[in-house]
């Protein structure tokens, strides 16, 4: 069985493509159960975030065409709409890729920590759906271990770095003093929580958190000294927003051009800075056409990200070295699985010989044979039985000049070379 990755991310596909291939969390289990039904796939997990959608599969590496067809059918797209943006990794490349993703080395912001939690969620979703097998389960566990080692042994996670952090840094550039600004955050997930934390650390003037579920918005607002509202209340508070950051799992935009235009009139054309961190988008792209609106998506944050890259390049090099070692360790485990059946059969054969010899020794004791003679008989019988087949095969190898087999036997049995 091979290990295959098929996916796209922020470096290969624009947000307009990524959002059409994203899998909402509530549909993930059903998608996994449909995907595992493909004849080429034995086990599978799906990682779907704002910046990437990746299928991790155990099965026939030649099954990537079936995976592409499945994605097209599942997301109601034509192959030609998204196939040019796809990449594939097989076996060792997949192992390295998953390690790099979990460590944040393949993220929009180098070293960002959110992706590890998202990979753990992808693992849990696949486990709940029953689509993980021995190989992918082990690979995920090794991935988490490698990411932890990188975080512990390098400085790649020494400062708060995330898409949310980049959004706040961009807001700082636009507004000289965040203490005089009001921020409206839409959503109550991890990204919005990080945004709220960073804004609070930079002494934002006022914080409003809007969410579909009021209780979640209220709990988050309490933590950061903010004010909670529900999404239906958002139009009444939109005009207060100097800064707006949206990150929800809504399949449709939450903010349209009309509502933002009304807010601008109420603000008397005072500018609004907006960041849409959601995939699919929470803010209609047409909003960017409005005067006095500065709308950014995750793809627009790249320039802010560049500032973080310079200080993290050295840590990334150290992380790559750790990953090299961890990949080698997992490949060794993977290769060892090929010998499992042989080890099991060899042990079963040895145990059968042991049981037969032990039965004969017990019979001798019951017949009154002295214990010392019985022990000597048992030792000789076990020795002869255990070495009989290997000795016969080595004689046959010698007769056929199979020096490779003889050399392998010397290595296998750790025999000293007297020559």
mmCIF file of C-alpha atoms in Angstrom:
data_model
loop_
_atom_site.group_PDB
_atom_site.id
_atom_site.type_symbol
_atom_site.label_atom_id
_atom_site.label_comp_id
_atom_site.label_asym_id
_atom_site.label_seq_id
_atom_site.Cartn_x
_atom_site.Cartn_y
_atom_site.Cartn_z
ATOM 1 C CA UNK A 1 0.000 0.000 0.000
ATOM 2 C CA UNK A 2 1.237 3.474 -0.875
ATOM 3 C CA UNK A 3 0.586 6.818 0.824
ATOM 4 C CA UNK A 4 -0.728 9.619 -1.362
ATOM 5 C CA UNK A 5 -1.445 13.324 -0.865
ATOM 6 C CA UNK A 6 -3.641 15.233 -3.302
ATOM 7 C CA UNK A 7 -4.415 18.868 -2.642
ATOM 8 C CA UNK A 8 -4.010 22.563 -3.243
ATOM 9 C CA UNK A 9 -3.021 25.484 -1.039
ATOM 10 C CA UNK A 10 -2.411 29.218 -0.905
ATOM 11 C CA UNK A 11 0.722 28.922 -3.057
ATOM 12 C CA UNK A 12 -0.946 26.999 -5.888
ATOM 13 C CA UNK A 13 -4.533 28.266 -5.972
ATOM 14 C CA UNK A 14 -6.304 31.622 -5.495
ATOM 15 C CA UNK A 15 -8.948 31.996 -2.809
ATOM 16 C CA UNK A 16 -11.706 31.792 -5.438
ATOM 17 C CA UNK A 17 -10.668 28.191 -6.153
ATOM 18 C CA UNK A 18 -9.825 27.220 -2.574
ATOM 19 C CA UNK A 19 -13.214 28.282 -1.255
ATOM 20 C CA UNK A 20 -14.999 26.084 -3.816
ATOM 21 C CA UNK A 21 -13.015 23.034 -2.725
ATOM 22 C CA UNK A 22 -13.294 23.635 1.015
ATOM 23 C CA UNK A 23 -15.137 21.016 3.100
ATOM 24 C CA UNK A 24 -17.313 22.461 5.895
ATOM 25 C CA UNK A 25 -16.752 20.688 9.211
ATOM 26 C CA UNK A 26 -20.348 19.474 9.393
ATOM 27 C CA UNK A 27 -20.022 17.693 6.023
ATOM 28 C CA UNK A 28 -16.588 16.225 6.567
ATOM 29 C CA UNK A 29 -17.661 12.889 8.071
ATOM 30 C CA UNK A 30 -20.072 12.182 5.211
ATOM 31 C CA UNK A 31 -17.419 13.141 2.640
ATOM 32 C CA UNK A 32 -14.893 10.791 4.255
ATOM 33 C CA UNK A 33 -17.338 7.890 4.236
ATOM 34 C CA UNK A 34 -18.087 8.442 0.557
ATOM 35 C CA UNK A 35 -14.393 8.768 -0.279
ATOM 36 C CA UNK A 36 -13.407 5.532 1.469
ATOM 37 C CA UNK A 37 -15.777 3.668 -0.861
ATOM 38 C CA UNK A 38 -13.425 4.221 -3.820
ATOM 39 C CA UNK A 39 -11.801 0.862 -4.706
ATOM 40 C CA UNK A 40 -8.338 2.473 -4.824
ATOM 41 C CA UNK A 41 -8.582 3.900 -1.280
ATOM 42 C CA UNK A 42 -8.024 1.848 1.890
ATOM 43 C CA UNK A 43 -7.812 4.689 4.410
ATOM 44 C CA UNK A 44 -8.204 8.460 4.177
ATOM 45 C CA UNK A 45 -8.297 11.792 6.035
ATOM 46 C CA UNK A 46 -9.196 15.277 4.780
ATOM 47 C CA UNK A 47 -7.546 18.497 5.939
ATOM 48 C CA UNK A 48 -9.590 21.549 4.941
ATOM 49 C CA UNK A 49 -8.646 25.047 6.115
ATOM 50 C CA UNK A 50 -8.767 28.583 4.773
ATOM 51 C CA UNK A 51 -5.480 28.053 3.002
ATOM 52 C CA UNK A 52 -5.546 24.426 1.907
ATOM 53 C CA UNK A 53 -7.599 21.346 1.117
ATOM 54 C CA UNK A 54 -5.627 18.092 1.167
ATOM 55 C CA UNK A 55 -6.597 14.428 0.939
ATOM 56 C CA UNK A 56 -4.258 12.019 2.751
ATOM 57 C CA UNK A 57 -4.840 8.519 1.429
ATOM 58 C CA UNK A 58 -3.520 5.031 1.946
ATOM 59 C CA UNK A 59 -4.021 2.787 -1.066
ATOM 60 C CA UNK A 60 -3.017 2.548 -4.705
ATOM 61 C CA UNK A 61 -0.806 5.536 -5.638
ATOM 62 C CA UNK A 62 -2.238 5.269 -9.155
ATOM 63 C CA UNK A 63 -5.624 6.203 -7.722
ATOM 64 C CA UNK A 64 -5.116 9.956 -8.016
ATOM 65 C CA UNK A 65 -7.310 10.141 -11.132
ATOM 66 C CA UNK A 66 -10.150 8.586 -9.166
ATOM 67 C CA UNK A 67 -9.551 11.138 -6.384
ATOM 68 C CA UNK A 68 -9.725 14.050 -8.824
ATOM 69 C CA UNK A 69 -12.961 12.699 -10.281
ATOM 70 C CA UNK A 70 -14.347 12.315 -6.758
ATOM 71 C CA UNK A 71 -13.439 15.911 -5.851
ATOM 72 C CA UNK A 72 -15.086 17.193 -9.039
ATOM 73 C CA UNK A 73 -18.271 15.256 -8.295
ATOM 74 C CA UNK A 74 -18.282 16.094 -4.583
ATOM 75 C CA UNK A 75 -17.810 19.841 -5.062
ATOM 76 C CA UNK A 76 -19.850 20.077 -8.297
ATOM 77 C CA UNK A 77 -16.943 21.315 -10.393
ATOM 78 C CA UNK A 78 -15.364 20.431 -13.681
ATOM 79 C CA UNK A 79 -11.909 18.854 -13.475
ATOM 80 C CA UNK A 80 -10.432 21.583 -15.633
ATOM 81 C CA UNK A 81 -11.641 24.203 -13.145
ATOM 82 C CA UNK A 82 -9.260 23.086 -10.416
ATOM 83 C CA UNK A 83 -6.900 20.378 -11.694
ATOM 84 C CA UNK A 84 -4.170 22.856 -12.800
ATOM 85 C CA UNK A 85 -3.871 24.007 -9.170
ATOM 86 C CA UNK A 86 -3.420 20.525 -7.666
ATOM 87 C CA UNK A 87 -0.241 18.893 -6.393
ATOM 88 C CA UNK A 88 0.466 15.303 -5.427
ATOM 89 C CA UNK A 89 2.961 13.671 -3.074
ATOM 90 C CA UNK A 90 3.628 9.949 -2.824
ATOM 91 C CA UNK A 91 5.118 7.866 0.020
ATOM 92 C CA UNK A 92 8.233 9.620 1.439
ATOM 93 C CA UNK A 93 7.124 12.933 -0.114
ATOM 94 C CA UNK A 94 3.754 12.646 1.637
ATOM 95 C CA UNK A 95 5.438 11.944 4.989
ATOM 96 C CA UNK A 96 7.708 14.964 4.632
ATOM 97 C CA UNK A 97 4.829 17.137 3.430
ATOM 98 C CA UNK A 98 2.604 16.278 6.396
ATOM 99 C CA UNK A 99 5.466 16.942 8.835
ATOM 100 C CA UNK A 100 6.167 20.313 7.202
ATOM 101 C CA UNK A 101 2.493 21.279 7.200
ATOM 102 C CA UNK A 102 2.089 20.399 10.901
ATOM 103 C CA UNK A 103 5.182 22.447 11.800
ATOM 104 C CA UNK A 104 3.897 25.510 9.948
ATOM 105 C CA UNK A 105 6.683 25.355 7.358
ATOM 106 C CA UNK A 106 4.161 25.261 4.503
ATOM 107 C CA UNK A 107 1.852 27.933 5.944
ATOM 108 C CA UNK A 108 1.083 31.420 4.704
ATOM 109 C CA UNK A 109 2.812 32.657 7.848
ATOM 110 C CA UNK A 110 5.929 30.608 8.544
ATOM 111 C CA UNK A 111 5.644 28.699 11.783
ATOM 112 C CA UNK A 112 2.025 29.635 12.574
ATOM 113 C CA UNK A 113 0.702 27.274 15.252
ATOM 114 C CA UNK A 114 -2.960 26.990 14.214
ATOM 115 C CA UNK A 115 -2.337 24.389 11.532
ATOM 116 C CA UNK A 116 -1.281 21.744 14.066
ATOM 117 C CA UNK A 117 -4.649 21.998 15.790
ATOM 118 C CA UNK A 118 -6.373 21.812 12.411
ATOM 119 C CA UNK A 119 -4.446 18.657 11.536
ATOM 120 C CA UNK A 120 -5.459 17.135 14.864
ATOM 121 C CA UNK A 121 -9.067 17.962 14.022
ATOM 122 C CA UNK A 122 -8.660 16.304 10.609
ATOM 123 C CA UNK A 123 -7.270 13.213 12.318
ATOM 124 C CA UNK A 124 -10.132 13.120 14.818
ATOM 125 C CA UNK A 125 -12.732 13.545 12.080
ATOM 126 C CA UNK A 126 -11.275 10.622 10.128
ATOM 127 C CA UNK A 127 -11.074 8.515 13.293
ATOM 128 C CA UNK A 128 -14.729 9.290 14.076
ATOM 129 C CA UNK A 129 -15.722 8.425 10.507
ATOM 130 C CA UNK A 130 -13.824 5.126 10.710
ATOM 131 C CA UNK A 131 -11.648 5.879 7.676
ATOM 132 C CA UNK A 132 -8.224 5.579 9.326
ATOM 133 C CA UNK A 133 -6.124 2.441 9.201
ATOM 134 C CA UNK A 134 -2.875 1.428 10.837
ATOM 135 C CA UNK A 135 -0.565 3.340 8.481
ATOM 136 C CA UNK A 136 -2.309 6.722 8.456
ATOM 137 C CA UNK A 137 -3.006 6.540 12.192
ATOM 138 C CA UNK A 138 0.685 5.962 12.861
ATOM 139 C CA UNK A 139 1.656 8.700 10.387
ATOM 140 C CA UNK A 140 -0.591 11.266 12.076
ATOM 141 C CA UNK A 141 0.762 10.368 15.521
ATOM 142 C CA UNK A 142 4.342 10.657 14.243
ATOM 143 C CA UNK A 143 3.408 13.971 12.582
ATOM 144 C CA UNK A 144 2.180 15.389 15.883
ATOM 145 C CA UNK A 145 5.331 14.148 17.623
ATOM 146 C CA UNK A 146 7.587 15.738 14.989
ATOM 147 C CA UNK A 147 5.731 19.055 15.258
ATOM 148 C CA UNK A 148 6.095 19.038 19.033
ATOM 149 C CA UNK A 149 9.827 18.398 18.712
ATOM 150 C CA UNK A 150 10.226 21.270 16.262
ATOM 151 C CA UNK A 151 8.303 23.617 18.582
ATOM 152 C CA UNK A 152 10.408 22.527 21.545
ATOM 153 C CA UNK A 153 13.831 22.472 19.899
ATOM 154 C CA UNK A 154 13.631 25.564 17.670
ATOM 155 C CA UNK A 155 12.503 29.179 18.006
ATOM 156 C CA UNK A 156 9.962 28.884 15.204
ATOM 157 C CA UNK A 157 7.066 29.365 17.607
ATOM 158 C CA UNK A 158 8.686 31.843 19.965
ATOM 159 C CA UNK A 159 6.447 34.783 18.971
ATOM 160 C CA UNK A 160 2.712 34.998 18.267
ATOM 161 C CA UNK A 161 2.410 34.462 14.542
ATOM 162 C CA UNK A 162 -0.865 33.757 12.739
ATOM 163 C CA UNK A 163 -3.092 35.127 10.035
ATOM 164 C CA UNK A 164 -4.913 36.966 12.810
ATOM 165 C CA UNK A 165 -1.646 38.520 13.979
ATOM 166 C CA UNK A 166 -0.864 39.616 10.436
ATOM 167 C CA UNK A 167 -4.293 41.269 10.199
ATOM 168 C CA UNK A 168 -3.667 43.240 13.385
ATOM 169 C CA UNK A 169 -0.209 44.278 12.194
ATOM 170 C CA UNK A 170 -1.804 45.573 8.994
ATOM 171 C CA UNK A 171 -4.386 47.502 11.044
ATOM 172 C CA UNK A 172 -1.533 49.087 13.010
ATOM 173 C CA UNK A 173 -0.055 50.373 9.773
ATOM 174 C CA UNK A 174 -3.333 51.950 8.699
ATOM 175 C CA UNK A 175 -4.307 53.432 12.077
ATOM 176 C CA UNK A 176 -1.658 55.202 14.107
ATOM 177 C CA UNK A 177 -3.462 54.605 17.392
ATOM 178 C CA UNK A 178 -5.631 51.497 17.785
ATOM 179 C CA UNK A 179 -6.777 52.866 21.127
ATOM 180 C CA UNK A 180 -9.098 55.274 19.312
ATOM 181 C CA UNK A 181 -10.596 52.629 17.010
ATOM 182 C CA UNK A 182 -13.537 50.228 17.288
ATOM 183 C CA UNK A 183 -13.120 46.694 15.990
ATOM 184 C CA UNK A 184 -15.989 44.416 14.981
ATOM 185 C CA UNK A 185 -15.105 40.726 14.836
ATOM 186 C CA UNK A 186 -17.457 38.318 13.068
ATOM 187 C CA UNK A 187 -17.263 34.722 14.296
ATOM 188 C CA UNK A 188 -16.200 33.070 17.528
ATOM 189 C CA UNK A 189 -13.678 30.456 16.417
ATOM 190 C CA UNK A 190 -9.965 30.187 17.043
ATOM 191 C CA UNK A 191 -8.989 32.781 14.424
ATOM 192 C CA UNK A 192 -11.343 35.379 15.874
ATOM 193 C CA UNK A 193 -10.149 34.533 19.378
ATOM 194 C CA UNK A 194 -6.544 35.129 18.299
ATOM 195 C CA UNK A 195 -7.556 38.378 16.612
ATOM 196 C CA UNK A 196 -9.312 39.548 19.768
ATOM 197 C CA UNK A 197 -6.267 38.669 21.856
ATOM 198 C CA UNK A 198 -3.873 40.565 19.584
ATOM 199 C CA UNK A 199 -6.178 43.587 19.379
ATOM 200 C CA UNK A 200 -6.517 43.647 23.163
ATOM 201 C CA UNK A 201 -2.744 43.420 23.567
ATOM 202 C CA UNK A 202 -2.461 46.460 21.297
ATOM 203 C CA UNK A 203 -5.086 48.315 23.388
ATOM 204 C CA UNK A 204 -7.939 48.488 20.898
ATOM 205 C CA UNK A 205 -10.452 51.184 21.874
ATOM 206 C CA UNK A 206 -13.619 49.089 21.688
ATOM 207 C CA UNK A 207 -14.385 45.503 20.693
ATOM 208 C CA UNK A 208 -17.652 44.097 19.335
ATOM 209 C CA UNK A 209 -17.986 40.373 18.639
ATOM 210 C CA UNK A 210 -20.813 39.148 16.422
ATOM 211 C CA UNK A 211 -21.691 35.493 16.076
ATOM 212 C CA UNK A 212 -24.615 33.355 15.005
ATOM 213 C CA UNK A 213 -24.744 31.940 18.547
ATOM 214 C CA UNK A 214 -24.952 34.721 21.127
ATOM 215 C CA UNK A 215 -23.621 32.619 24.021
ATOM 216 C CA UNK A 216 -20.328 31.937 22.207
ATOM 217 C CA UNK A 217 -19.950 35.594 21.282
ATOM 218 C CA UNK A 218 -20.717 36.623 24.861
ATOM 219 C CA UNK A 219 -18.203 34.177 26.359
ATOM 220 C CA UNK A 220 -15.478 35.448 24.027
ATOM 221 C CA UNK A 221 -16.376 39.110 24.551
ATOM 222 C CA UNK A 222 -16.210 38.699 28.331
ATOM 223 C CA UNK A 223 -12.660 37.368 28.101
ATOM 224 C CA UNK A 224 -11.446 40.431 26.222
ATOM 225 C CA UNK A 225 -13.653 43.162 27.635
ATOM 226 C CA UNK A 226 -15.810 43.380 24.531
ATOM 227 C CA UNK A 227 -19.498 43.588 23.651
ATOM 228 C CA UNK A 228 -21.428 40.659 22.125
ATOM 229 C CA UNK A 229 -24.151 40.750 19.480
ATOM 230 C CA UNK A 230 -25.859 38.238 17.198
ATOM 231 C CA UNK A 231 -25.443 38.287 13.422
ATOM 232 C CA UNK A 232 -28.945 39.702 12.815
ATOM 233 C CA UNK A 233 -27.915 42.674 14.979
ATOM 234 C CA UNK A 234 -24.776 43.322 12.921
ATOM 235 C CA UNK A 235 -26.304 45.915 10.520
ATOM 236 C CA UNK A 236 -27.172 48.114 13.510
ATOM 237 C CA UNK A 237 -23.541 48.165 14.710
ATOM 238 C CA UNK A 238 -21.670 48.043 11.395
ATOM 239 C CA UNK A 239 -21.264 51.798 11.190
ATOM 240 C CA UNK A 240 -19.187 51.716 14.393
ATOM 241 C CA UNK A 241 -16.535 49.490 12.777
ATOM 242 C CA UNK A 242 -13.224 51.167 12.003
ATOM 243 C CA UNK A 243 -11.735 47.685 11.813
ATOM 244 C CA UNK A 244 -13.708 44.592 10.803
ATOM 245 C CA UNK A 245 -12.316 41.050 10.769
ATOM 246 C CA UNK A 246 -14.504 38.153 9.633
ATOM 247 C CA UNK A 247 -13.798 34.446 9.996
ATOM 248 C CA UNK A 248 -16.798 32.120 10.092
ATOM 249 C CA UNK A 249 -17.704 28.776 8.557
ATOM 250 C CA UNK A 250 -20.695 30.219 6.705
ATOM 251 C CA UNK A 251 -21.129 28.775 3.187
ATOM 252 C CA UNK A 252 -22.482 32.168 1.995
ATOM 253 C CA UNK A 253 -21.221 35.745 2.476
ATOM 254 C CA UNK A 254 -22.425 37.457 5.649
ATOM 255 C CA UNK A 255 -21.684 41.020 4.557
ATOM 256 C CA UNK A 256 -22.932 42.357 1.255
ATOM 257 C CA UNK A 257 -22.166 45.490 -0.681
ATOM 258 C CA UNK A 258 -25.474 47.123 0.244
ATOM 259 C CA UNK A 259 -25.100 46.810 4.008
ATOM 260 C CA UNK A 260 -21.533 48.130 3.915
ATOM 261 C CA UNK A 261 -22.601 51.047 1.717
ATOM 262 C CA UNK A 262 -25.298 51.950 4.259
ATOM 263 C CA UNK A 263 -22.734 51.815 7.053
ATOM 264 C CA UNK A 264 -20.402 54.141 5.126
ATOM 265 C CA UNK A 265 -23.189 56.699 4.734
ATOM 266 C CA UNK A 266 -23.841 56.570 8.474
ATOM 267 C CA UNK A 267 -20.107 57.035 9.075
ATOM 268 C CA UNK A 268 -20.108 60.046 6.733
ATOM 269 C CA UNK A 269 -17.605 58.280 4.488
ATOM 270 C CA UNK A 270 -15.134 57.664 7.307
ATOM 271 C CA UNK A 271 -12.883 54.800 6.018
ATOM 272 C CA UNK A 272 -13.363 51.185 7.056
ATOM 273 C CA UNK A 273 -10.583 48.600 7.176
ATOM 274 C CA UNK A 274 -11.849 45.059 6.556
ATOM 275 C CA UNK A 275 -10.090 41.696 6.598
ATOM 276 C CA UNK A 276 -11.887 38.578 5.365
ATOM 277 C CA UNK A 277 -10.077 35.530 6.725
ATOM 278 C CA UNK A 278 -12.803 33.042 5.814
ATOM 279 C CA UNK A 279 -12.920 30.453 3.050
ATOM 280 C CA UNK A 280 -15.549 30.583 1.574
ATOM 281 C CA UNK A 281 -15.526 34.370 1.904
ATOM 282 C CA UNK A 282 -17.654 36.137 4.515
ATOM 283 C CA UNK A 283 -17.561 39.477 2.682
ATOM 284 C CA UNK A 284 -18.756 39.842 -0.896
ATOM 285 C CA UNK A 285 -15.800 40.702 -3.169
ATOM 286 C CA UNK A 286 -17.846 43.606 -4.603
ATOM 287 C CA UNK A 287 -17.403 45.417 -1.281
ATOM 288 C CA UNK A 288 -13.858 46.211 -2.379
ATOM 289 C CA UNK A 289 -15.311 48.431 -5.124
ATOM 290 C CA UNK A 290 -16.691 50.875 -2.558
ATOM 291 C CA UNK A 291 -14.829 54.081 -1.861
ATOM 292 C CA UNK A 292 -13.467 54.412 1.667
ATOM 293 C CA UNK A 293 -13.344 50.630 2.143
ATOM 294 C CA UNK A 294 -10.013 48.825 2.369
ATOM 295 C CA UNK A 295 -10.829 45.114 2.012
ATOM 296 C CA UNK A 296 -8.143 42.458 2.373
ATOM 297 C CA UNK A 297 -8.375 38.670 2.047
ATOM 298 C CA UNK A 298 -5.938 36.064 3.327
ATOM 299 C CA UNK A 299 -4.116 36.301 0.004
ATOM 300 C CA UNK A 300 -3.503 40.010 0.580
ATOM 301 C CA UNK A 301 -1.620 39.412 3.822
ATOM 302 C CA UNK A 302 1.496 38.111 2.122
ATOM 303 C CA UNK A 303 3.417 41.393 2.417
ATOM 304 C CA UNK A 304 2.818 41.526 6.158
ATOM 305 C CA UNK A 305 3.953 37.936 6.376
ATOM 306 C CA UNK A 306 7.288 38.785 4.792
ATOM 307 C CA UNK A 307 8.332 40.658 7.921
ATOM 308 C CA UNK A 308 7.992 37.506 9.967
ATOM 309 C CA UNK A 309 9.866 35.351 7.488
ATOM 310 C CA UNK A 310 13.220 37.039 7.948
ATOM 311 C CA UNK A 311 13.397 36.349 11.674
ATOM 312 C CA UNK A 312 12.230 32.750 11.276
ATOM 313 C CA UNK A 313 14.392 31.503 8.426
ATOM 314 C CA UNK A 314 17.117 30.173 10.708
ATOM 315 C CA UNK A 315 14.583 28.363 12.871
ATOM 316 C CA UNK A 316 13.019 26.911 9.734
ATOM 317 C CA UNK A 317 16.397 25.486 8.669
ATOM 318 C CA UNK A 318 16.734 23.765 12.031
ATOM 319 C CA UNK A 319 13.183 22.480 11.698
ATOM 320 C CA UNK A 320 13.962 20.985 8.285
ATOM 321 C CA UNK A 321 16.881 19.072 9.796
ATOM 322 C CA UNK A 322 14.623 17.672 12.513
ATOM 323 C CA UNK A 323 12.069 16.704 9.874
ATOM 324 C CA UNK A 324 14.753 14.882 7.850
ATOM 325 C CA UNK A 325 15.465 12.717 10.876
ATOM 326 C CA UNK A 326 11.792 12.125 11.664
ATOM 327 C CA UNK A 327 11.033 11.153 8.065
ATOM 328 C CA UNK A 328 13.836 8.595 8.184
ATOM 329 C CA UNK A 329 12.417 7.179 11.417
ATOM 330 C CA UNK A 330 8.937 6.804 9.972
ATOM 331 C CA UNK A 331 10.237 5.259 6.745
ATOM 332 C CA UNK A 332 12.135 2.707 8.846
ATOM 333 C CA UNK A 333 8.908 1.865 10.686
ATOM 334 C CA UNK A 334 7.075 1.618 7.369
ATOM 335 C CA UNK A 335 9.676 -0.722 5.895
ATOM 336 C CA UNK A 336 9.569 -2.862 9.019
ATOM 337 C CA UNK A 337 5.869 -3.471 8.403
ATOM 338 C CA UNK A 338 6.858 -5.483 5.329
ATOM 339 C CA UNK A 339 8.623 -7.985 7.603
ATOM 340 C CA UNK A 340 5.777 -8.269 10.095
ATOM 341 C CA UNK A 341 4.111 -11.247 8.422
ATOM 342 C CA UNK A 342 7.431 -13.090 8.113
ATOM 343 C CA UNK A 343 8.284 -12.427 11.768
ATOM 344 C CA UNK A 344 4.843 -13.648 12.818
ATOM 345 C CA UNK A 345 5.160 -16.883 10.788
ATOM 346 C CA UNK A 346 8.707 -17.492 12.018
ATOM 347 C CA UNK A 347 7.633 -17.068 15.634
ATOM 348 C CA UNK A 348 4.650 -19.390 15.128
ATOM 349 C CA UNK A 349 6.945 -22.038 13.641
ATOM 350 C CA UNK A 350 9.402 -21.737 16.550
ATOM 351 C CA UNK A 351 6.584 -21.958 19.091
ATOM 352 C CA UNK A 352 5.257 -25.107 17.431
ATOM 353 C CA UNK A 353 8.713 -26.712 17.591
ATOM 354 C CA UNK A 354 8.987 -25.661 21.242
ATOM 355 C CA UNK A 355 5.604 -27.140 22.148
ATOM 356 C CA UNK A 356 6.361 -30.439 20.412
ATOM 357 C CA UNK A 357 9.760 -30.720 22.098
ATOM 358 C CA UNK A 358 8.341 -29.782 25.483
ATOM 359 C CA UNK A 359 5.613 -32.414 25.098
ATOM 360 C CA UNK A 360 8.190 -35.138 24.449
ATOM 361 C CA UNK A 361 10.277 -34.007 27.446
ATOM 362 C CA UNK A 362 7.251 -34.121 29.745
ATOM 363 C CA UNK A 363 6.435 -37.616 28.509
ATOM 364 C CA UNK A 364 9.969 -38.754 29.392
ATOM 365 C CA UNK A 365 9.557 -37.331 32.895
ATOM 366 C CA UNK A 366 6.243 -39.139 33.319
ATOM 367 C CA UNK A 367 7.989 -42.354 32.222
ATOM 368 C CA UNK A 368 10.558 -41.920 35.006
ATOM 369 C CA UNK A 369 13.539 -40.546 33.095
ATOM 370 C CA UNK A 370 16.002 -38.605 35.279
ATOM 371 C CA UNK A 371 15.433 -34.814 35.081
ATOM 372 C CA UNK A 372 19.031 -34.041 34.043
ATOM 373 C CA UNK A 373 18.878 -36.509 31.123
ATOM 374 C CA UNK A 374 15.478 -35.086 30.128
ATOM 375 C CA UNK A 375 16.822 -31.516 30.134
ATOM 376 C CA UNK A 376 19.769 -32.585 27.966
ATOM 377 C CA UNK A 377 17.373 -34.364 25.606
ATOM 378 C CA UNK A 378 15.164 -31.238 25.415
ATOM 379 C CA UNK A 379 18.133 -28.970 24.705
ATOM 380 C CA UNK A 380 19.463 -31.211 21.926
ATOM 381 C CA UNK A 381 16.029 -31.711 20.398
ATOM 382 C CA UNK A 382 15.281 -27.963 20.357
ATOM 383 C CA UNK A 383 18.694 -27.153 18.877
ATOM 384 C CA UNK A 384 18.366 -29.739 16.113
ATOM 385 C CA UNK A 385 14.805 -28.770 15.278
ATOM 386 C CA UNK A 386 15.501 -25.036 15.201
ATOM 387 C CA UNK A 387 18.627 -25.193 13.043
ATOM 388 C CA UNK A 388 17.533 -28.014 10.734
ATOM 389 C CA UNK A 389 15.734 -25.941 8.094
ATOM 390 C CA UNK A 390 18.232 -23.016 8.080
ATOM 391 C CA UNK A 391 21.142 -25.502 7.819
ATOM 392 C CA UNK A 392 19.487 -27.321 4.905
ATOM 393 C CA UNK A 393 18.818 -24.063 3.096
ATOM 394 C CA UNK A 394 22.398 -22.858 3.625
ATOM 395 C CA UNK A 395 23.777 -26.131 2.202
ATOM 396 C CA UNK A 396 21.511 -25.661 -0.797
ATOM 397 C CA UNK A 397 22.681 -22.041 -1.151
ATOM 398 C CA UNK A 398 26.296 -23.222 -1.093
ATOM 399 C CA UNK A 399 25.595 -25.854 -3.742
ATOM 400 C CA UNK A 400 24.085 -23.193 -5.997
ATOM 401 C CA UNK A 401 26.796 -20.611 -5.177
ATOM 402 C CA UNK A 402 24.311 -18.225 -3.566
ATOM 403 C CA UNK A 403 26.931 -16.207 -1.713
ATOM 404 C CA UNK A 404 24.428 -13.366 -1.263
ATOM 405 C CA UNK A 405 22.135 -15.657 0.713
ATOM 406 C CA UNK A 406 25.012 -16.982 2.802
ATOM 407 C CA UNK A 407 26.188 -13.407 3.545
ATOM 408 C CA UNK A 408 22.643 -12.436 4.504
ATOM 409 C CA UNK A 409 22.462 -15.415 6.868
ATOM 410 C CA UNK A 410 25.709 -14.431 8.565
ATOM 411 C CA UNK A 411 24.316 -10.905 9.049
ATOM 412 C CA UNK A 412 20.918 -12.174 10.175
ATOM 413 C CA UNK A 413 22.356 -14.585 12.764
ATOM 414 C CA UNK A 414 25.204 -12.185 13.674
ATOM 415 C CA UNK A 415 27.926 -14.763 12.992
ATOM 416 C CA UNK A 416 31.520 -13.647 13.391
ATOM 417 C CA UNK A 417 33.696 -13.840 10.310
ATOM 418 C CA UNK A 418 36.644 -16.081 11.302
ATOM 419 C CA UNK A 419 38.448 -15.347 8.055
#
